[in-house]
Amino acid sequence: MDRNSVVIVTGANSGMGLATSMALARTGATVVMLCRSEKRGKLALDEVKRESGNDSVMLMVCDLGSHKSIADFCLEFKKRYQRLDVLINNAGVVIPGRHQTLDGYELQFGVNHLGHFLLTNMLLEVLIASAPARIINVASGAHKIGKIHFKDVNLSENYTVWRAYAQAKLANILFTYQLAEKLEGTGVTANCLHPGAVATNMGINRKTGFGTYITKLLKPFFQTSAEGAATTIYLATSNDVNGVTGKYFYKKRPIDSSKKSYDKNSAKKIWDLSEDMTGVQRFNNI
Ligand SMILES: NC(=O)c1ccc[n+]([C@@H]2O[C@H](COP(=O)([O-])OP(=O)(O)OC[C@H]3O[C@@H](n4cnc5c(N)ncnc54)[C@H](OP(=O)(O)O)[C@@H]3O)[C@@H](O)[C@H]2O)c1
């Protein structure tokens, strides 16, 4: 990564997304901070610019729970930038109680998986044109208890926060492996990772404050955001991973993910389902 590199970090205003943006801004690269809130994004942008001394850090607003918002983001990004060297799909939501995206899908599957599926597919052309380029998906060890509920992927029945989160994180990994295969020979790599347990805003309800107390209690045992972002930053910047693709990393090393995550049939099924649910073909023809 150098001063000519262009990077997108999703969920860049908080936790590991903010720590990743800060570290990459310090390399001198152009960092596009994708945030859903203009207000929270602006605060984070000012902090990154101030502390990194890098003026080519930009905020772009996008709600990954809205396919229209993602399509608008991609069109605007392609107008402003001619290249994309690293796409970091980091944003994530964990939320008790079943909620839906603007497109009517269960929120955790919709944002954590479908939002990034659409974003990535809409940016593939520019990534391939910028090769060698990298896609990094922030997954989670929680995928191990996950199952893709193909008959009710929106969990309209039997919703629990963990069932939804683990399904979405397993989808992140199946997506990564399938993507790596599809991108073979293009010079674009796709890897995913588990950051470990990290004290961030994850799981805290902004309106009610629910979760704050638990996070405070666990903080001494958890990593800081900067520590948690280390594997993401490694995958974005290190020459050690030149050409490495289709792997799941933990603590900067490739490790095995769950048996289910290597199931080719599930990977194909979820790819096809995600294409239908996002209408990616239609968006790609815009
Ligand atoms: N923390 C952990 O222990 C842990 C463990 C394993 C994996 N992870 C993964 O690490 C990643 C980063 O999470 P974090 O722990 O750093 O949590 P965080 O501090 O809560 O950050 C999550 C980011 O995602 C953004 N986001 C949520 N919904 C969005 C949407 N609809 N559109 C665009 N952005 C959206 C949030 O924006 P707002 O601030 O506006 O809500 C925030 O910037 C996630 O993918 C998570 O699943 C975390």
Coordinates of C-alpha atoms and ligand atoms in Angstrom, one line a residue:
M1 CA 0.0 0.0 0.0
D2 CA 1.3 3.5 -0.9
R3 CA 0.1 7.0 -1.4
N4 CA -1.6 6.1 -4.7
S5 CA -3.7 3.4 -3.1
V6 CA -7.4 3.8 -2.6
V7 CA -9.1 1.9 0.2
I8 CA -12.7 1.6 1.3
V9 CA -13.5 0.7 5.0
T10 CA -17.1 0.0 5.8
G11 CA -18.4 0.9 9.3
A12 CA -15.5 3.2 9.6
N13 CA -16.8 5.5 12.4
S14 CA -16.5 3.1 15.3
G15 CA -14.6 0.2 16.9
M16 CA -12.3 -1.7 14.5
G17 CA -13.4 0.2 11.4
L18 CA -12.2 3.4 13.0
A19 CA -8.9 1.8 14.1
T20 CA -8.4 0.3 10.6
S21 CA -9.1 3.7 9.0
M22 CA -6.6 5.4 11.3
A23 CA -3.9 2.8 10.6
L24 CA -4.4 2.9 6.8
A25 CA -4.6 6.7 6.8
R26 CA -1.1 6.7 8.5
T27 CA 0.3 4.9 5.4
G28 CA -0.7 8.0 3.3
A29 CA -3.3 6.0 1.2
T30 CA -6.6 7.6 0.2
V31 CA -9.1 6.1 2.7
V32 CA -12.8 6.3 2.0
M33 CA -14.7 5.9 5.3
L34 CA -18.1 4.4 4.5
C35 CA -20.5 5.3 7.4
R36 CA -24.2 5.3 7.7
S37 CA -24.5 8.4 9.8
E38 CA -23.2 11.7 8.4
K39 CA -22.8 13.1 12.0
R40 CA -20.9 10.1 13.5
G41 CA -18.9 9.8 10.2
K42 CA -17.9 13.4 10.3
L43 CA -16.6 13.1 13.9
A44 CA -14.6 10.0 13.0
L45 CA -13.3 11.6 9.8
D46 CA -12.0 14.7 11.7
E47 CA -10.3 12.4 14.3
V48 CA -8.6 10.3 11.6
K49 CA -7.5 13.4 9.6
R50 CA -6.2 15.1 12.7
E51 CA -4.3 12.2 14.1
S52 CA -2.9 10.8 10.9
G53 CA -2.1 14.1 9.3
N54 CA -3.5 12.6 6.0
D55 CA -5.8 15.0 4.1
S56 CA -6.9 12.4 1.5
V57 CA -9.3 10.7 3.9
M58 CA -12.9 11.0 2.8
L59 CA -16.3 10.4 4.3
M60 CA -19.0 8.8 2.1
V61 CA -22.4 8.1 3.6
C62 CA -24.1 4.8 2.9
D63 CA -26.6 2.6 4.7
L64 CA -25.7 -1.1 4.0
G65 CA -29.3 -1.9 4.9
S66 CA -30.5 -0.2 1.7
H67 CA -29.7 -1.5 -1.8
K68 CA -30.5 1.9 -3.2
S69 CA -28.1 3.6 -0.9
I70 CA -25.4 1.0 -1.8
A71 CA -26.0 1.6 -5.5
D72 CA -25.8 5.4 -5.1
F73 CA -22.6 5.0 -3.1
C74 CA -21.0 2.8 -5.8
L75 CA -21.9 5.2 -8.6
E76 CA -20.6 8.2 -6.7
F77 CA -17.4 6.3 -5.7
K78 CA -16.7 5.4 -9.4
K79 CA -17.2 9.0 -10.4
R80 CA -14.7 10.3 -7.9
Y81 CA -12.0 7.5 -8.0
Q82 CA -10.5 5.7 -10.8
R83 CA -9.1 2.8 -8.7
L84 CA -9.8 0.6 -5.7
D85 CA -6.9 -1.3 -4.2
V86 CA -8.5 -2.6 -1.0
L87 CA -12.1 -3.1 0.0
I88 CA -12.6 -3.8 3.7
N89 CA -16.1 -5.1 4.5
N90 CA -16.0 -4.5 8.2
A91 CA -19.4 -3.0 9.2
G92 CA -21.6 -5.1 11.4
V93 CA -24.7 -5.0 13.5
V94 CA -25.8 -7.2 16.4
I95 CA -29.3 -6.5 17.6
P96 CA -31.7 -8.2 20.0
G97 CA -35.3 -8.3 18.7
R98 CA -36.0 -8.9 15.0
H99 CA -35.6 -5.9 12.8
Q100 CA -35.7 -5.4 9.0
T101 CA -33.6 -3.5 6.5
L102 CA -35.2 -0.9 4.2
D103 CA -35.5 -3.7 1.6
G104 CA -37.5 -5.8 4.1
Y105 CA -34.8 -8.4 5.0
E106 CA -33.8 -9.5 8.5
L107 CA -31.4 -6.8 9.6
Q108 CA -28.3 -8.8 10.6
F109 CA -28.4 -11.0 7.4
G110 CA -29.4 -7.9 5.4
V111 CA -26.6 -5.6 6.6
N112 CA -23.8 -8.0 7.6
H113 CA -24.1 -10.2 4.5
L114 CA -26.4 -8.9 1.8
G115 CA -25.2 -5.3 2.1
H116 CA -21.6 -6.4 1.6
F117 CA -22.5 -8.9 -1.1
L118 CA -24.0 -6.1 -3.2
L119 CA -21.3 -3.6 -2.4
T120 CA -18.5 -6.0 -3.4
N121 CA -20.2 -7.1 -6.6
M122 CA -20.8 -3.6 -7.7
L123 CA -17.1 -2.7 -7.1
L124 CA -15.6 -5.8 -8.7
E125 CA -15.0 -4.2 -12.0
V126 CA -12.9 -1.4 -10.5
L127 CA -11.1 -3.8 -8.2
I128 CA -10.2 -6.0 -11.2
A129 CA -9.0 -3.0 -13.2
S130 CA -6.8 -2.0 -10.2
A131 CA -5.3 -5.5 -9.7
P132 CA -3.4 -6.6 -7.6
A133 CA -6.3 -5.7 -5.3
R134 CA -7.7 -7.2 -2.1
I135 CA -11.1 -7.8 -0.5
I136 CA -11.2 -8.4 3.2
N137 CA -14.3 -9.6 5.0
V138 CA -14.5 -9.2 8.7
A139 CA -16.3 -12.4 9.8
S140 CA -16.4 -13.9 13.3
G141 CA -15.7 -17.1 15.2
A142 CA -19.4 -17.0 15.9
H143 CA -19.9 -18.6 12.4
K144 CA -19.0 -21.9 14.1
I145 CA -22.5 -22.0 15.7
G146 CA -24.1 -20.8 12.5
K147 CA -26.4 -22.4 10.1
I148 CA -27.9 -21.0 6.9
H149 CA -31.6 -21.3 7.3
F150 CA -32.3 -21.7 3.6
K151 CA -36.0 -22.2 4.2
D152 CA -36.3 -19.1 6.3
V153 CA -33.2 -17.0 5.8
N154 CA -35.0 -14.0 7.2
L155 CA -35.7 -15.9 10.4
S156 CA -39.4 -14.8 10.4
E157 CA -39.9 -17.7 12.9
N158 CA -37.6 -18.6 15.8
Y159 CA -35.5 -15.4 15.7
T160 CA -32.8 -15.1 18.2
V161 CA -30.0 -12.6 18.2
W162 CA -27.3 -15.3 18.1
R163 CA -29.1 -17.4 15.4
A164 CA -29.2 -14.3 13.2
Y165 CA -25.6 -13.1 13.9
A166 CA -24.1 -16.6 13.5
Q167 CA -26.0 -17.2 10.2
A168 CA -24.8 -13.8 8.8
K169 CA -21.2 -14.5 9.8
L170 CA -21.2 -18.0 8.3
A171 CA -22.6 -16.3 5.2
N172 CA -19.6 -13.9 5.2
I173 CA -17.2 -16.9 5.1
L174 CA -19.1 -18.9 2.4
F175 CA -19.2 -15.7 0.4
T176 CA -15.4 -15.2 0.8
Y177 CA -14.5 -18.7 -0.4
Q178 CA -16.9 -18.5 -3.4
L179 CA -15.7 -15.1 -4.3
A180 CA -12.0 -16.2 -4.2
E181 CA -12.8 -19.0 -6.6
K182 CA -14.7 -16.7 -9.0
L183 CA -11.8 -14.2 -8.9
E184 CA -9.1 -16.7 -9.6
G185 CA -6.7 -15.3 -12.3
T186 CA -7.9 -11.7 -11.9
G187 CA -5.2 -10.6 -9.4
V188 CA -7.9 -9.8 -6.8
T189 CA -7.8 -11.8 -3.6
A190 CA -10.6 -12.4 -1.1
N191 CA -9.9 -13.4 2.5
C192 CA -11.8 -13.2 5.8
L193 CA -10.9 -13.1 9.4
H194 CA -12.0 -13.4 13.0
P195 CA -10.7 -10.5 15.1
G196 CA -11.1 -12.1 18.5
A197 CA -13.1 -10.6 21.3
V198 CA -12.9 -6.8 21.1
A199 CA -14.4 -4.1 23.3
T200 CA -16.3 -1.9 20.8
N201 CA -19.8 -0.5 20.4
M202 CA -21.0 -3.9 19.1
G203 CA -24.2 -4.9 20.7
I204 CA -24.8 -1.6 22.5
N205 CA -28.2 -0.1 21.9
R206 CA -27.6 3.6 21.2
K207 CA -31.1 4.6 22.2
T208 CA -31.5 2.7 25.5
G209 CA -27.8 2.2 26.4
F210 CA -28.5 -1.6 26.7
G211 CA -25.2 -3.5 26.6
T212 CA -23.0 -0.7 27.9
Y213 CA -22.7 -2.2 31.4
I214 CA -21.9 -5.6 30.1
T215 CA -19.2 -4.2 27.7
K216 CA -17.7 -2.2 30.6
L217 CA -17.6 -5.3 32.7
L218 CA -15.9 -7.3 30.0
K219 CA -13.5 -4.6 28.8
P220 CA -10.5 -5.7 30.9
F221 CA -10.6 -9.1 29.3
F222 CA -11.2 -7.9 25.7
Q223 CA -8.8 -6.5 23.2
T224 CA -8.8 -2.8 22.3
S225 CA -10.2 -1.8 18.9
A226 CA -6.6 -1.2 17.7
E227 CA -5.6 -4.7 18.8
G228 CA -8.7 -6.2 17.3
A229 CA -8.0 -4.5 13.9
A230 CA -4.5 -5.9 13.6
T231 CA -5.4 -8.8 11.4
T232 CA -7.5 -6.6 9.1
I233 CA -4.6 -4.2 8.8
Y234 CA -2.2 -7.0 8.2
L235 CA -4.4 -8.4 5.4
A236 CA -4.7 -4.9 3.8
T237 CA -1.0 -4.0 3.9
S238 CA 1.4 -7.0 4.3
N239 CA 3.5 -8.4 1.4
D240 CA 3.3 -11.8 3.2
V241 CA -0.3 -12.2 1.8
N242 CA 0.5 -11.2 -1.8
G243 CA -1.6 -13.6 -3.9
V244 CA -3.0 -15.4 -0.9
T245 CA -6.8 -15.9 -1.3
G246 CA -9.8 -17.9 0.0
K247 CA -8.5 -18.1 3.6
Y248 CA -9.8 -17.5 7.0
F249 CA -7.4 -15.6 9.3
Y250 CA -7.0 -15.3 13.1
K251 CA -4.1 -13.5 14.7
K252 CA -2.5 -12.9 11.3
R253 CA -2.4 -16.6 10.4
P254 CA -4.7 -18.7 8.2
I255 CA -6.7 -21.2 10.2
D256 CA -9.5 -23.6 9.4
S257 CA -13.1 -22.3 9.6
S258 CA -16.0 -24.6 10.5
K259 CA -16.8 -27.7 8.4
K260 CA -20.0 -26.1 7.2
S261 CA -18.2 -23.1 5.8
Y262 CA -16.4 -25.3 3.3
D263 CA -19.6 -26.8 1.9
K264 CA -19.6 -25.9 -1.8
N265 CA -23.3 -26.6 -2.3
S266 CA -24.2 -24.1 0.5
A267 CA -21.8 -21.6 -1.0
K268 CA -23.4 -21.8 -4.4
K269 CA -26.9 -21.7 -2.9
I270 CA -26.2 -18.6 -0.8
W271 CA -24.6 -16.9 -3.8
D272 CA -27.6 -17.5 -6.0
L273 CA -30.0 -16.5 -3.2
S274 CA -28.0 -13.3 -2.5
E275 CA -28.1 -12.4 -6.2
D276 CA -31.9 -12.8 -6.1
M277 CA -32.3 -10.9 -2.9
T278 CA -30.1 -7.9 -3.9
G279 CA -31.0 -7.8 -7.6
V280 CA -27.3 -7.4 -8.2
Q281 CA -27.6 -8.1 -11.9
R282 CA -30.0 -5.2 -12.3
F283 CA -27.8 -2.8 -10.3
N284 CA -24.7 -3.9 -12.3
N285 CA -26.4 -2.8 -15.5
I286 CA -27.0 0.8 -14.3
Ligands
LIG1 N1 -16.3 -6.8 18.7 C1 -16.1 -8.1 18.7 O1 -15.8 -8.8 19.7 C2 -16.2 -8.8 17.3 C3 -15.9 -10.2 17.3 C4 -15.9 -10.8 16.1 C5 -16.3 -10.1 14.9 N2 -16.6 -8.8 15.0 C6 -16.9 -8.1 13.7 O2 -16.1 -6.9 13.6 C7 -16.8 -6.0 12.8 C8 -16.7 -4.6 13.4 O3 -17.4 -4.5 14.5 P1 -17.0 -3.7 15.9 O4 -16.9 -4.7 16.9 O5 -15.9 -2.7 15.6 O6 -18.4 -3.0 16.2 P2 -18.9 -1.4 16.2 O7 -18.0 -0.6 17.0 O8 -20.3 -1.5 16.6 O9 -18.8 -1.0 14.7 C9 -19.7 -1.4 13.7 C10 -19.7 -0.5 12.6 O10 -20.7 -0.9 11.6 C11 -21.5 0.2 11.3 N3 -22.9 -0.2 10.8 C12 -23.8 -0.9 11.4 N4 -24.9 -0.9 10.6 C13 -24.6 -0.3 9.4 C14 -25.3 -0.1 8.2 N5 -26.6 -0.4 8.1 N6 -24.7 0.6 7.2 C15 -23.4 1.0 7.4 N7 -22.7 0.8 8.5 C16 -23.3 0.1 9.5 C17 -21.7 1.0 12.6 O11 -22.2 2.2 12.3 P3 -22.9 3.1 13.5 O12 -21.8 3.5 14.5 O13 -23.6 4.2 12.8 O14 -23.9 2.1 14.2 C18 -20.2 0.9 13.0 O15 -19.5 1.9 12.3 C19 -18.2 -6.5 12.6 O16 -18.3 -7.1 11.3 C20 -18.3 -7.6 13.7 O17 -19.3 -8.6 13.3 C21 -16.6 -8.1 16.2

